[in-house]
Coordinates of C-alpha atoms in Angstrom, one line a residue:
Chain E
M1 CA 0.8 -17.8 -11.1
Y2 CA 0.0 -17.4 -7.4
H3 CA -3.3 -15.8 -6.6
G4 CA -3.2 -15.9 -2.8
T5 CA -5.7 -17.7 -0.6
D6 CA -9.1 -16.2 -0.1
Y7 CA -11.5 -18.9 1.0
Y8 CA -13.9 -16.5 2.7
H9 CA -13.9 -13.8 0.0
I10 CA -12.1 -11.3 2.2
N11 CA -10.9 -9.5 -0.9
S12 CA -14.5 -8.4 -1.4
L13 CA -14.2 -6.4 1.9
L14 CA -11.2 -4.5 0.5
S15 CA -11.4 -1.3 -1.6
E16 CA -10.3 -1.4 -5.2
E17 CA -7.1 0.4 -4.3
E18 CA -6.4 -2.1 -1.5
R19 CA -6.8 -4.9 -3.9
L20 CA -4.5 -3.2 -6.5
V21 CA -1.8 -2.8 -3.8
Q22 CA -2.1 -6.5 -2.9
D23 CA -1.8 -7.5 -6.6
S24 CA 1.0 -5.1 -7.4
V25 CA 3.1 -6.2 -4.4
R26 CA 2.3 -9.8 -5.1
Q27 CA 3.6 -9.5 -8.7
F28 CA 6.6 -7.5 -7.6
V29 CA 7.6 -10.3 -5.1
E30 CA 6.9 -13.0 -7.7
E31 CA 9.1 -11.5 -10.3
Q32 CA 11.7 -9.5 -8.5
Y33 CA 12.4 -11.6 -5.4
L34 CA 11.2 -15.2 -5.5
P35 CA 13.4 -16.2 -8.4
F36 CA 16.5 -15.4 -6.3
V37 CA 15.4 -16.1 -2.8
A38 CA 17.1 -19.6 -2.6
E39 CA 20.4 -18.0 -3.5
Y40 CA 20.0 -15.2 -0.9
H41 CA 19.1 -17.9 1.7
Q42 CA 22.1 -20.1 0.7
K43 CA 24.6 -17.2 0.8
S44 CA 22.9 -15.7 3.8
I45 CA 22.6 -12.2 2.4
F46 CA 20.0 -9.5 2.2
P47 CA 20.3 -8.1 -1.3
K48 CA 21.0 -4.4 -0.7
E49 CA 19.6 -3.4 -4.1
M50 CA 16.1 -4.6 -2.9
S51 CA 16.1 -1.5 -0.7
L52 CA 15.8 0.9 -3.7
K53 CA 13.3 -1.4 -5.3
L54 CA 11.1 -1.5 -2.2
G55 CA 11.5 2.3 -1.9
A56 CA 10.3 2.8 -5.5
M57 CA 7.3 0.7 -4.8
G58 CA 6.5 2.8 -1.8
L59 CA 6.9 -0.1 0.6
L60 CA 9.1 1.6 3.1
G61 CA 7.2 3.7 5.7
V62 CA 3.8 3.0 4.1
T63 CA 2.0 5.1 6.7
V64 CA 4.4 8.0 6.8
P65 CA 2.7 11.1 5.3
E66 CA 3.6 12.4 1.8
E67 CA 5.2 15.6 3.1
Y68 CA 8.0 13.4 4.5
G69 CA 8.3 11.3 1.4
G70 CA 6.1 8.4 2.4
P71 CA 2.9 7.4 0.6
G72 CA 0.8 8.2 3.6
L73 CA -1.5 5.2 3.4
S74 CA -3.7 3.2 5.7
Y75 CA -2.7 0.5 8.1
T76 CA -4.8 -2.0 6.1
V77 CA -2.7 -1.2 3.0
Y78 CA 0.5 -1.5 5.1
G79 CA -0.7 -4.9 6.4
L80 CA -1.6 -6.2 2.9
A81 CA 1.9 -5.1 1.7
M82 CA 3.6 -7.0 4.6
Q83 CA 1.5 -10.1 3.9
E84 CA 2.7 -10.2 0.3
L85 CA 6.4 -9.4 1.2
E86 CA 6.5 -12.3 3.7
R87 CA 5.0 -14.6 1.2
G88 CA 8.4 -14.1 -0.4
D89 CA 10.4 -14.4 2.8
S90 CA 10.3 -13.3 6.4
G91 CA 13.7 -11.7 5.7
L92 CA 12.2 -9.4 3.0
R93 CA 9.3 -8.4 5.3
S94 CA 11.6 -7.9 8.2
F95 CA 13.7 -5.4 6.2
A96 CA 10.6 -3.4 5.4
S97 CA 9.2 -3.8 9.0
V98 CA 12.4 -2.5 10.5
Q99 CA 12.8 0.4 8.0
G100 CA 9.2 1.5 8.3
S101 CA 8.0 0.7 11.8
L102 CA 11.2 0.7 13.8
V103 CA 13.2 3.5 12.1
M104 CA 10.9 5.8 10.1
Y105 CA 8.0 5.5 12.7
P106 CA 10.1 6.7 15.7
I107 CA 11.8 9.5 13.7
Y108 CA 8.3 10.6 12.5
K109 CA 6.7 10.2 15.9
Y110 CA 9.5 11.4 18.2
G111 CA 12.0 13.2 16.0
S112 CA 12.7 16.9 15.6
E113 CA 11.6 18.6 12.4
E114 CA 15.2 18.6 11.1
Q115 CA 15.5 14.9 11.8
K116 CA 12.3 14.2 10.0
K117 CA 13.1 16.4 7.0
Y118 CA 16.5 14.9 6.6
W119 CA 16.0 11.2 7.2
L120 CA 12.4 10.3 6.2
P121 CA 12.6 11.0 2.5
L122 CA 15.9 9.2 2.2
L123 CA 14.6 6.2 4.1
A124 CA 11.4 6.1 2.2
K125 CA 13.3 5.9 -1.1
G126 CA 15.5 3.2 0.3
E127 CA 18.6 5.3 -0.4
K128 CA 19.4 5.1 3.2
I129 CA 18.9 2.0 5.4
G130 CA 18.1 2.1 9.1
C131 CA 18.2 -0.4 12.0
F132 CA 16.7 -0.4 15.6
G133 CA 18.8 -1.2 18.6
L134 CA 16.8 -2.1 21.7
T135 CA 17.5 -5.8 22.5
E136 CA 20.7 -6.7 24.3
A137 CA 22.4 -10.1 24.7
D138 CA 21.1 -10.4 28.3
H139 CA 18.0 -8.2 28.0
G140 CA 15.3 -9.5 25.5
S141 CA 11.8 -9.7 26.9
D142 CA 12.7 -7.3 29.7
P143 CA 14.4 -4.5 27.7
G144 CA 14.1 -2.1 30.7
G145 CA 17.1 -4.0 32.2
M146 CA 19.3 -2.7 29.4
L147 CA 22.9 -1.9 30.2
T148 CA 23.7 0.5 27.3
R149 CA 24.3 4.0 28.7
A150 CA 24.2 7.5 27.2
E151 CA 26.0 10.2 29.2
K152 CA 25.4 13.8 28.5
T153 CA 28.6 15.8 28.1
A154 CA 29.4 19.3 26.8
E155 CA 30.3 17.9 23.4
G156 CA 27.3 15.6 23.0
W157 CA 26.0 12.2 24.1
L158 CA 28.5 9.6 24.9
L159 CA 27.2 6.0 24.2
N160 CA 28.6 2.8 25.7
G161 CA 27.2 -0.7 25.4
S162 CA 26.1 -3.2 22.9
K163 CA 22.9 -4.4 21.1
M164 CA 22.1 -7.9 19.9
W165 CA 20.0 -9.5 17.1
I166 CA 19.7 -6.3 15.2
T167 CA 18.0 -6.7 11.8
N168 CA 19.7 -4.6 9.0
G169 CA 22.6 -3.9 11.5
T170 CA 25.5 -4.0 9.1
L171 CA 23.6 -2.5 6.1
A172 CA 22.3 0.4 8.1
D173 CA 23.4 4.0 7.5
V174 CA 21.7 5.0 10.7
A175 CA 20.8 3.2 13.9
V176 CA 17.9 4.2 16.2
V177 CA 19.6 3.3 19.5
W178 CA 17.9 3.1 22.9
A179 CA 20.0 3.8 26.0
K180 CA 19.7 4.6 29.6
T181 CA 20.4 8.2 30.7
E182 CA 20.2 9.8 34.1
K183 CA 16.6 10.6 33.4
G184 CA 15.6 7.2 32.0
I185 CA 15.5 5.6 28.6
R186 CA 16.0 7.8 25.6
G187 CA 16.4 7.3 21.8
F188 CA 19.3 8.4 19.7
L189 CA 20.2 8.4 16.0
V190 CA 23.7 7.1 15.4
E191 CA 25.1 7.3 11.9
K192 CA 27.3 4.5 10.8
E193 CA 30.4 6.7 10.4
R194 CA 30.4 7.7 14.1
K195 CA 33.6 6.8 15.8
G196 CA 33.2 4.0 18.4
F197 CA 30.2 2.5 16.6
E198 CA 30.7 -0.9 15.1
A199 CA 28.3 -3.5 13.6
R200 CA 29.3 -7.1 13.2
V201 CA 27.2 -9.7 11.4
I202 CA 25.9 -12.7 13.4
K203 CA 26.9 -15.9 11.7
G204 CA 25.7 -19.4 11.9
K205 CA 22.0 -18.7 11.6
F206 CA 19.6 -21.4 10.5
S207 CA 16.7 -19.0 10.3
L208 CA 16.1 -15.6 8.6
R209 CA 19.2 -16.3 6.5
A210 CA 18.1 -13.9 3.8
S211 CA 18.2 -11.1 6.4
D212 CA 21.1 -9.1 7.9
T213 CA 21.3 -9.8 11.6
A214 CA 24.1 -8.0 13.6
E215 CA 25.5 -7.1 16.9
L216 CA 26.1 -3.4 17.5
S217 CA 28.7 -2.1 19.8
F218 CA 29.3 1.4 21.1
Q219 CA 32.6 2.3 22.8
D220 CA 32.8 6.0 23.9
C221 CA 30.7 6.7 20.8
L222 CA 30.1 10.5 20.7
I223 CA 27.1 11.9 18.9
P224 CA 25.8 15.5 18.8
H225 CA 23.1 16.6 21.2
E226 CA 20.8 17.1 18.3
N227 CA 20.9 13.4 17.5
Q228 CA 18.6 12.6 20.4
L229 CA 15.0 12.0 19.5
P230 CA 13.4 14.8 21.5
G231 CA 9.9 13.3 21.8
A232 CA 11.0 9.8 23.0
I233 CA 10.6 9.6 26.8
G234 CA 11.0 6.3 28.6
L235 CA 10.5 2.7 27.6
R236 CA 7.1 3.5 26.3
A237 CA 8.7 5.0 23.1
P238 CA 10.5 1.9 21.8
L239 CA 7.6 -0.3 22.8
S240 CA 5.3 1.9 20.7
C241 CA 7.5 1.2 17.7
L242 CA 7.5 -2.5 18.4
N243 CA 3.7 -2.4 18.4
E244 CA 3.7 -1.0 14.9
A245 CA 6.1 -3.7 13.7
R246 CA 4.1 -6.5 15.4
Y247 CA 1.0 -5.3 13.5
G248 CA 2.9 -5.9 10.3
I249 CA 4.1 -9.3 11.5
A250 CA 0.6 -10.5 12.1
W251 CA -0.1 -9.9 8.4
G252 CA 3.3 -11.1 7.3
A253 CA 2.9 -14.5 9.1
M254 CA -0.3 -15.1 7.1
G255 CA 1.6 -14.4 3.9
A256 CA 4.2 -17.1 4.8
A257 CA 1.3 -19.5 5.8
M258 CA -0.4 -18.9 2.4
A259 CA 2.8 -19.6 0.5
C260 CA 3.2 -22.9 2.5
Y261 CA -0.5 -23.9 2.0
D262 CA -0.4 -23.1 -1.7
E263 CA 2.7 -25.2 -2.2
A264 CA 1.5 -28.1 -0.1
L265 CA -1.9 -28.1 -2.0
Q266 CA -0.2 -28.2 -5.4
Y267 CA 2.2 -30.8 -4.3
A268 CA -0.5 -33.0 -2.8
Q269 CA -2.5 -32.8 -6.0
S270 CA 0.4 -33.8 -8.3
R271 CA 2.4 -36.3 -6.1
I272 CA 1.3 -39.9 -6.9
Q273 CA 1.6 -42.7 -4.4
F274 CA -0.3 -46.0 -4.5
D275 CA -1.6 -44.9 -8.0
K276 CA -3.4 -41.8 -6.8
P277 CA -2.5 -38.2 -5.8
I278 CA -1.6 -38.0 -2.1
A279 CA -4.4 -35.3 -1.9
A280 CA -6.8 -38.3 -2.1
F281 CA -5.7 -39.5 1.3
Q282 CA -7.9 -38.5 4.2
I283 CA -4.9 -37.6 6.4
T284 CA -3.6 -35.2 3.7
Q285 CA -7.0 -33.7 3.3
L286 CA -7.3 -33.1 7.0
K287 CA -3.9 -31.3 7.0
L288 CA -4.9 -29.1 4.1
V289 CA -8.3 -28.3 5.6
E290 CA -6.8 -27.3 9.0
M291 CA -4.2 -25.1 7.3
L292 CA -6.9 -23.4 5.2
T293 CA -9.2 -22.9 8.2
E294 CA -6.4 -21.3 10.3
I295 CA -5.4 -19.1 7.4
T296 CA -8.9 -17.9 7.0
K297 CA -9.2 -17.2 10.7
G298 CA -5.9 -15.3 10.7
Q299 CA -6.9 -13.3 7.7
L300 CA -10.1 -12.2 9.4
L301 CA -8.2 -11.2 12.6
N302 CA -5.9 -9.1 10.4
Y303 CA -8.7 -7.6 8.5
Q304 CA -10.6 -6.4 11.5
L305 CA -7.4 -5.4 13.4
G306 CA -6.5 -3.3 10.3
R307 CA -9.8 -1.5 10.3
M308 CA -9.5 -1.0 14.1
K309 CA -6.0 0.5 13.7
D310 CA -7.2 2.8 10.9
A311 CA -10.0 3.9 13.2
G312 CA -7.5 4.5 16.0
E313 CA -9.2 1.8 18.1
A314 CA -6.5 -0.9 18.2
R315 CA -4.6 -1.1 21.4
F316 CA -1.3 -3.0 22.0
Y317 CA -3.1 -6.0 23.5
H318 CA -5.2 -6.3 20.3
V319 CA -2.1 -6.4 18.3
S320 CA -0.6 -9.0 20.6
M321 CA -3.5 -11.3 19.9
A322 CA -3.0 -11.2 16.1
K323 CA 0.8 -11.5 16.3
R324 CA 0.6 -14.4 18.8
N325 CA -2.1 -16.3 17.0
N326 CA -1.0 -15.8 13.4
V327 CA 2.7 -16.5 13.9
H328 CA 1.9 -19.6 16.0
Q329 CA -0.6 -20.9 13.4
A330 CA 1.8 -20.0 10.5
L331 CA 4.5 -22.1 12.1
Q332 CA 2.1 -25.1 12.5
I333 CA 1.0 -24.6 8.9
A334 CA 4.6 -24.6 7.7
R335 CA 5.4 -27.8 9.7
S336 CA 2.3 -29.5 8.3
A337 CA 3.1 -28.3 4.7
R338 CA 6.6 -29.6 5.2
S339 CA 5.3 -33.0 6.2
I340 CA 3.1 -33.2 3.0
L341 CA 6.2 -32.5 0.9
A342 CA 8.1 -35.0 2.9
A343 CA 11.7 -35.3 1.6
N344 CA 11.2 -32.6 -1.0
G345 CA 10.1 -30.4 1.8
I346 CA 13.6 -30.1 3.2
T347 CA 15.3 -28.8 0.0
D348 CA 15.4 -25.2 -1.3
E349 CA 13.7 -26.4 -4.5
Y350 CA 10.6 -25.6 -2.5
Q351 CA 9.6 -22.8 -0.2
V352 CA 8.3 -24.6 2.9
I353 CA 11.4 -25.4 4.8
R354 CA 12.7 -21.8 4.4
H355 CA 9.4 -20.4 5.7
L356 CA 9.4 -23.0 8.5
L357 CA 12.9 -22.0 9.7
N358 CA 12.1 -18.3 9.4
L359 CA 8.9 -18.6 11.4
E360 CA 10.8 -20.2 14.2
S361 CA 12.5 -16.7 14.6
V362 CA 9.3 -14.8 14.0
Y363 CA 7.7 -16.8 16.8
T364 CA 10.0 -15.4 19.4
Y365 CA 11.0 -12.0 18.0
E366 CA 9.1 -8.7 18.5
G367 CA 7.7 -10.1 21.7
T368 CA 7.9 -13.8 22.2
H369 CA 4.8 -15.9 21.8
D370 CA 4.8 -16.4 25.6
I371 CA 5.2 -12.6 26.4
H372 CA 2.3 -11.8 24.1
T373 CA 0.3 -14.4 26.1
L374 CA 1.1 -12.6 29.3
I375 CA 0.3 -9.2 27.7
I376 CA -3.2 -10.4 26.9
G377 CA -3.5 -12.2 30.2
Q378 CA -2.6 -8.9 32.0
E379 CA -5.2 -7.1 30.0
I380 CA -8.1 -9.4 30.7
T381 CA -7.3 -10.2 34.4
G382 CA -5.8 -6.9 35.4
I383 CA -2.9 -8.8 36.9
S384 CA 0.6 -8.7 35.4
A385 CA 2.4 -12.0 35.4
F386 CA 5.8 -10.5 34.7
R387 CA 6.0 -7.4 36.8
Chain P
M1 CA 3.5 15.0 -26.5
N2 CA -0.1 14.1 -26.3
I3 CA -0.4 10.4 -26.2
A4 CA -3.4 8.0 -26.1
V5 CA -3.1 4.5 -25.0
C6 CA -5.9 2.1 -25.9
V7 CA -6.2 -0.7 -23.4
K8 CA -8.4 -3.8 -22.9
Q9 CA -9.4 -5.8 -19.8
V10 CA -8.9 -9.5 -20.5
P11 CA -9.0 -12.7 -18.4
D12 CA -5.9 -13.6 -16.5
T13 CA -3.5 -15.6 -18.6
E14 CA -4.0 -18.7 -16.4
T15 CA -7.8 -18.7 -16.5
K16 CA -9.3 -22.1 -17.1
V17 CA -11.9 -21.1 -19.7
K18 CA -15.4 -22.3 -18.9
L19 CA -18.3 -22.0 -21.4
T20 CA -21.8 -21.1 -20.6
E21 CA -24.3 -24.0 -20.9
D22 CA -25.5 -23.0 -24.4
K23 CA -21.8 -22.7 -25.5
K24 CA -22.5 -19.3 -26.9
A25 CA -20.2 -17.4 -24.6
V26 CA -17.4 -17.7 -22.1
D27 CA -18.7 -17.9 -18.5
E28 CA -17.2 -14.9 -16.8
S29 CA -18.4 -15.5 -13.3
E30 CA -15.1 -16.9 -11.9
I31 CA -12.7 -15.1 -14.2
N32 CA -10.0 -12.9 -12.7
F33 CA -9.6 -10.0 -15.1
I34 CA -6.4 -8.1 -15.7
L35 CA -5.0 -5.4 -17.9
N36 CA -4.0 -7.0 -21.3
P37 CA -0.2 -7.7 -20.9
Y38 CA 0.6 -6.3 -24.4
D39 CA -1.2 -3.1 -23.4
E40 CA 1.2 -2.8 -20.4
F41 CA 4.0 -2.3 -22.9
A42 CA 2.0 0.4 -24.6
V43 CA 1.4 2.2 -21.2
E44 CA 5.0 1.9 -20.2
E45 CA 6.2 3.3 -23.6
A46 CA 3.8 6.2 -23.3
L47 CA 5.1 7.0 -19.8
Q48 CA 8.7 6.9 -20.9
L49 CA 7.9 9.2 -23.8
K50 CA 6.1 11.5 -21.5
E51 CA 9.1 11.5 -19.1
K52 CA 11.3 12.4 -22.0
Y53 CA 9.2 14.9 -23.9
D54 CA 6.6 16.0 -21.4
G55 CA 3.0 15.9 -22.2
E56 CA 0.0 13.9 -21.2
V57 CA -1.0 10.2 -21.3
T58 CA -4.7 9.4 -21.7
V59 CA -6.0 5.8 -21.3
I60 CA -9.0 4.9 -23.4
S61 CA -10.8 1.6 -22.9
L62 CA -14.0 0.1 -24.3
G63 CA -16.0 -2.4 -22.2
P64 CA -18.6 -3.0 -19.6
D65 CA -18.4 -1.6 -16.0
R66 CA -16.0 -4.3 -14.8
I67 CA -13.1 -2.8 -16.9
S68 CA -12.7 0.1 -14.4
S69 CA -10.1 -2.0 -12.5
A70 CA -7.9 -2.4 -15.7
I71 CA -8.2 1.4 -16.3
R72 CA -7.1 2.0 -12.7
S73 CA -4.1 -0.3 -13.2
A74 CA -3.0 1.8 -16.1
L75 CA -3.6 5.0 -14.2
A76 CA -1.7 3.6 -11.2
M77 CA 1.3 3.0 -13.5
G78 CA 1.3 6.7 -14.1
A79 CA -1.2 7.7 -16.8
D80 CA -2.9 11.1 -16.4
K81 CA -6.4 10.7 -17.6
A82 CA -8.8 8.0 -18.6
I83 CA -11.9 7.6 -20.8
H84 CA -14.2 4.7 -20.4
L85 CA -16.3 4.0 -23.5
Q86 CA -19.2 2.1 -22.0
V87 CA -20.9 -0.9 -23.5
D88 CA -23.1 -3.5 -22.0
E89 CA -20.9 -6.3 -23.3
N90 CA -17.8 -6.4 -25.4
P91 CA -18.5 -6.4 -29.2
Q92 CA -17.2 -9.5 -30.9
D93 CA -16.3 -7.7 -34.1
P94 CA -12.9 -5.9 -34.1
N95 CA -14.2 -3.5 -36.7
V96 CA -16.9 -2.3 -34.2
V97 CA -14.2 -1.8 -31.5
A98 CA -12.0 0.1 -33.9
N99 CA -14.9 2.3 -35.1
A100 CA -15.8 3.2 -31.5
L101 CA -12.1 3.9 -30.6
A102 CA -11.6 6.0 -33.8
A103 CA -14.7 8.1 -33.0
E104 CA -13.1 9.0 -29.7
L105 CA -9.6 9.3 -30.9
K106 CA -10.2 11.5 -33.9
N107 CA -11.1 14.6 -31.9
G108 CA -8.4 14.1 -29.2
G109 CA -5.5 15.8 -31.0
Y110 CA -3.2 13.0 -30.1
D111 CA 0.4 12.9 -31.5
L112 CA 0.7 9.3 -30.8
I113 CA -1.7 6.4 -30.3
L114 CA -0.2 3.3 -28.6
L115 CA -1.9 -0.1 -28.0
G116 CA -0.9 -3.7 -27.5
K117 CA -0.3 -5.8 -30.6
Q118 CA -3.3 -7.9 -29.6
A119 CA -5.6 -8.7 -26.8
I120 CA -4.9 -12.1 -25.3
D121 CA -8.5 -13.1 -25.1
D122 CA -9.9 -13.0 -28.7
D123 CA -6.5 -12.6 -30.4
H124 CA -7.9 -10.8 -33.4
T125 CA -4.7 -8.6 -33.8
Q126 CA -6.8 -6.3 -36.0
V127 CA -7.7 -3.2 -34.1
P128 CA -4.3 -1.4 -34.6
S129 CA -4.5 -1.7 -38.4
I130 CA -8.2 -0.9 -38.8
L131 CA -7.6 2.2 -36.6
G132 CA -4.9 3.3 -39.1
E133 CA -7.5 3.1 -41.9
K134 CA -10.3 4.8 -40.1
L135 CA -8.1 7.7 -38.9
G136 CA -6.0 7.9 -42.0
L137 CA -2.8 7.5 -40.0
P138 CA 0.3 5.3 -40.4
S139 CA -0.1 2.2 -38.3
V140 CA 3.1 0.3 -37.4
T141 CA 2.4 -3.1 -35.7
V142 CA 4.3 -5.5 -33.5
V143 CA 6.9 -2.9 -32.6
I144 CA 9.9 -3.9 -30.4
K145 CA 11.9 -0.7 -30.6
L146 CA 10.7 2.8 -31.0
N147 CA 12.6 6.0 -31.5
I148 CA 10.8 9.4 -31.9
D149 CA 12.7 12.5 -32.8
G150 CA 10.6 15.6 -33.5
D151 CA 7.8 14.2 -35.6
K152 CA 10.0 11.5 -37.1
V153 CA 9.3 7.9 -36.0
V154 CA 11.6 5.0 -36.5
A155 CA 10.1 1.7 -35.4
E156 CA 11.5 -1.7 -35.4
R157 CA 9.0 -4.5 -36.1
E158 CA 9.4 -8.2 -35.3
I159 CA 8.6 -10.2 -38.4
D160 CA 9.2 -13.9 -39.2
G161 CA 13.0 -14.5 -38.9
A162 CA 14.0 -10.8 -39.1
H163 CA 13.5 -7.3 -37.9
E164 CA 11.9 -4.7 -40.2
I165 CA 12.7 -1.0 -39.7
V166 CA 9.9 1.4 -40.6
E167 CA 9.9 5.2 -40.8
C168 CA 6.8 7.4 -40.6
T169 CA 5.8 10.7 -39.1
L170 CA 3.6 11.7 -36.3
P171 CA 0.7 11.4 -35.7
A172 CA 0.9 7.6 -35.9
I173 CA -0.4 4.4 -34.4
I174 CA 2.1 2.0 -32.8
S175 CA 1.2 -1.5 -31.6
T176 CA 3.5 -2.9 -29.0
Q177 CA 5.2 -6.2 -28.6
R178 CA 7.0 -7.9 -25.7
G179 CA 10.7 -6.7 -25.7
L180 CA 9.9 -3.1 -26.3
N181 CA 10.3 -2.2 -22.6
E182 CA 9.9 -3.6 -19.0
P183 CA 6.5 -2.3 -17.7
R184 CA 6.8 -0.7 -14.3
Y185 CA 4.9 -1.9 -11.2
A186 CA 2.1 0.2 -9.9
S187 CA 3.6 1.8 -6.8
L188 CA 1.6 2.5 -3.7
K189 CA 1.8 6.2 -4.4
G190 CA 0.7 5.6 -8.0
I191 CA -2.3 3.5 -6.9
M192 CA -3.4 6.2 -4.5
R193 CA -2.9 8.9 -7.1
A194 CA -5.0 7.0 -9.5
K195 CA -7.8 6.8 -7.0
K196 CA -8.2 10.6 -7.1
I197 CA -8.5 10.7 -11.0
Q198 CA -12.0 10.9 -12.3
I199 CA -12.5 8.4 -15.1
E200 CA -14.6 10.1 -17.9
Q201 CA -17.5 7.9 -18.8
K202 CA -19.3 8.0 -22.1
P203 CA -21.4 5.6 -24.1
A204 CA -19.4 4.0 -26.9
Q205 CA -20.5 4.8 -30.5
L206 CA -21.3 1.3 -31.8
S207 CA -21.6 0.5 -35.4
D208 CA -23.3 -2.7 -36.7
D209 CA -21.7 -5.9 -35.7
Q210 CA -20.8 -7.8 -38.9
L211 CA -19.4 -10.8 -37.1
N212 CA -21.6 -13.3 -35.5
I213 CA -20.2 -15.9 -33.1
I214 CA -22.1 -19.1 -33.6
G215 CA -20.6 -21.0 -30.7
F216 CA -17.6 -22.1 -28.8
E217 CA -16.1 -25.5 -28.5
Y218 CA -13.5 -26.8 -26.1
P219 CA -10.2 -28.0 -27.7
P220 CA -10.1 -31.8 -28.1
Q221 CA -8.6 -33.6 -25.0
K222 CA -5.0 -34.5 -25.4
N223 CA -3.7 -37.8 -24.1
P224 CA -1.1 -37.4 -21.4
G225 CA 2.5 -37.8 -22.4
K226 CA 4.7 -40.7 -21.4
I227 CA 8.2 -40.6 -20.0
V228 CA 10.2 -43.6 -21.3
G229 CA 13.3 -43.0 -19.3
D230 CA 15.9 -40.4 -18.5
S231 CA 19.2 -41.9 -19.8
A232 CA 20.6 -43.0 -23.1
D233 CA 19.4 -46.5 -22.3
A234 CA 15.8 -45.3 -23.1
V235 CA 16.6 -44.3 -26.6
P236 CA 15.9 -47.7 -28.3
E237 CA 12.5 -47.9 -26.5
L238 CA 11.7 -44.3 -27.5
L239 CA 12.5 -45.0 -31.1
R240 CA 10.4 -48.1 -31.1
L241 CA 7.4 -46.2 -29.6
L242 CA 7.7 -43.3 -32.0
H243 CA 7.8 -45.8 -34.9
E244 CA 5.2 -48.3 -33.8
E245 CA 2.8 -46.4 -31.6
A246 CA 3.0 -42.8 -32.5
K247 CA 3.9 -43.7 -36.1
V248 CA 5.8 -40.5 -36.6
I249 CA 9.1 -41.9 -37.8

């Protein structure tokens, strides 16, 4: 059985409850997800029944308070849970990230009491699924340029436009959609039954295949006035949601990296060439040592970021550093692990190629690697390179 | 229904056992401890019965300080209360363990006592039966199916090559076997709920140990296997080796 990677005894910094969460989610992924992931990947599906299972575990909206159906736990617990989910697959973690950080978080933070009371318990249980529509085909890193419009009419808000690369898009019962109004960017809840709303699956993906990725379109889609998120004013609102999700990604990426390292180490110890295990070769040892060192550094970043976030001290540029570093390193680790497994590393008998392909997406979603570089650059120099 | 579940903390199933230098004990320094897997079936069964009939589930465990994490695991699954019978180190004699548990159980007014069929560390498989004697209660072991209706118990036991169906009345002791149920995962809410439960600590009432462990030995090293081939062509060579080298045919 898999026991994670903990070279620097970081587990000793965790509370007993935090360790129990890590162990419980680890076992859940091991038994309920990993035996089937190759099939999900091949068929390119997200198994909808996982939504209820994740909900029963309390993994959807980890930080949402109990009065709205969430477990109301710390960001460190949330991070550990995301780490273990992504050790399964980035698609599994993405589902939970979107549901928790991009759907439940904005409803909790910016929604009306009625919206919170109705949606949050259903989303926490996984009985309803949500998605988040910000990115458009021509507006990715610069979402402020979005073309989707919401026009206020006597009957309600009239939405027109389309959104691209939307995780959970075709599975979703409700979409949190960001659109430009006369007064600037606002957020709206659009139920899947609304006339004029359509979600189409994006085909041909080589990455995040075990995840539902869609294009959303809105053609004179009329929604009631009360479907607007009253507290969400301007681009700051959707960006605050992304900041929550990125925090989870920083942890998740280390989960994927740990899975790759674990597999590469085991493989290197059992694969015999020239009458000795390939782990006996200095080049293989160097690869393993570099992987483990970067994992340990990434874990320490996550641990301290989690404690800062729980203390209310983590700013978006702190999150950028962990997301940027950890995903970049995870991608390098996946490539290095793949090279240790050589030909076996390109089949779905093993995990590494799936993680490697997934991480190529994670590298550029929720803020590309380059944009996070510029966010930190702006913070330390006081000069924005992109505005 | 007032249910007690006796659980034990044991080394993880994949532990590579290391002995202390004097070979008198197992070196615990690098062991990852878990809740005994057979006890998970007992906890799950207790929770299902509680969900059906209402009541309370109390976890009772005997061991040193380190066992609190196993008790927390059982609480996180959904148990209501926990009692930790404290000892400096685990007794080696199952009779001592059963005596200490019986002393605690006899005043608890429990309708049902559940526990795993064995602990996966010392594998004595004796505590459930000894408890039955000490408490004067029916003890049904290795149960894979359990039906309780009023105070009537129908339990299906796994025996060699067959299933045996046993009837008894409550209060009773049931030891649980794989197949009885699918233990639930500790949910995040359950883990945090468990955090708020105070574990009752009390010294275990220890009787005299009548079993003395003289020492441990590692099992003899086995020679690695050999793959002769993977098609029908390899059969003659396999037969020759089995006959001439292994001398088994």
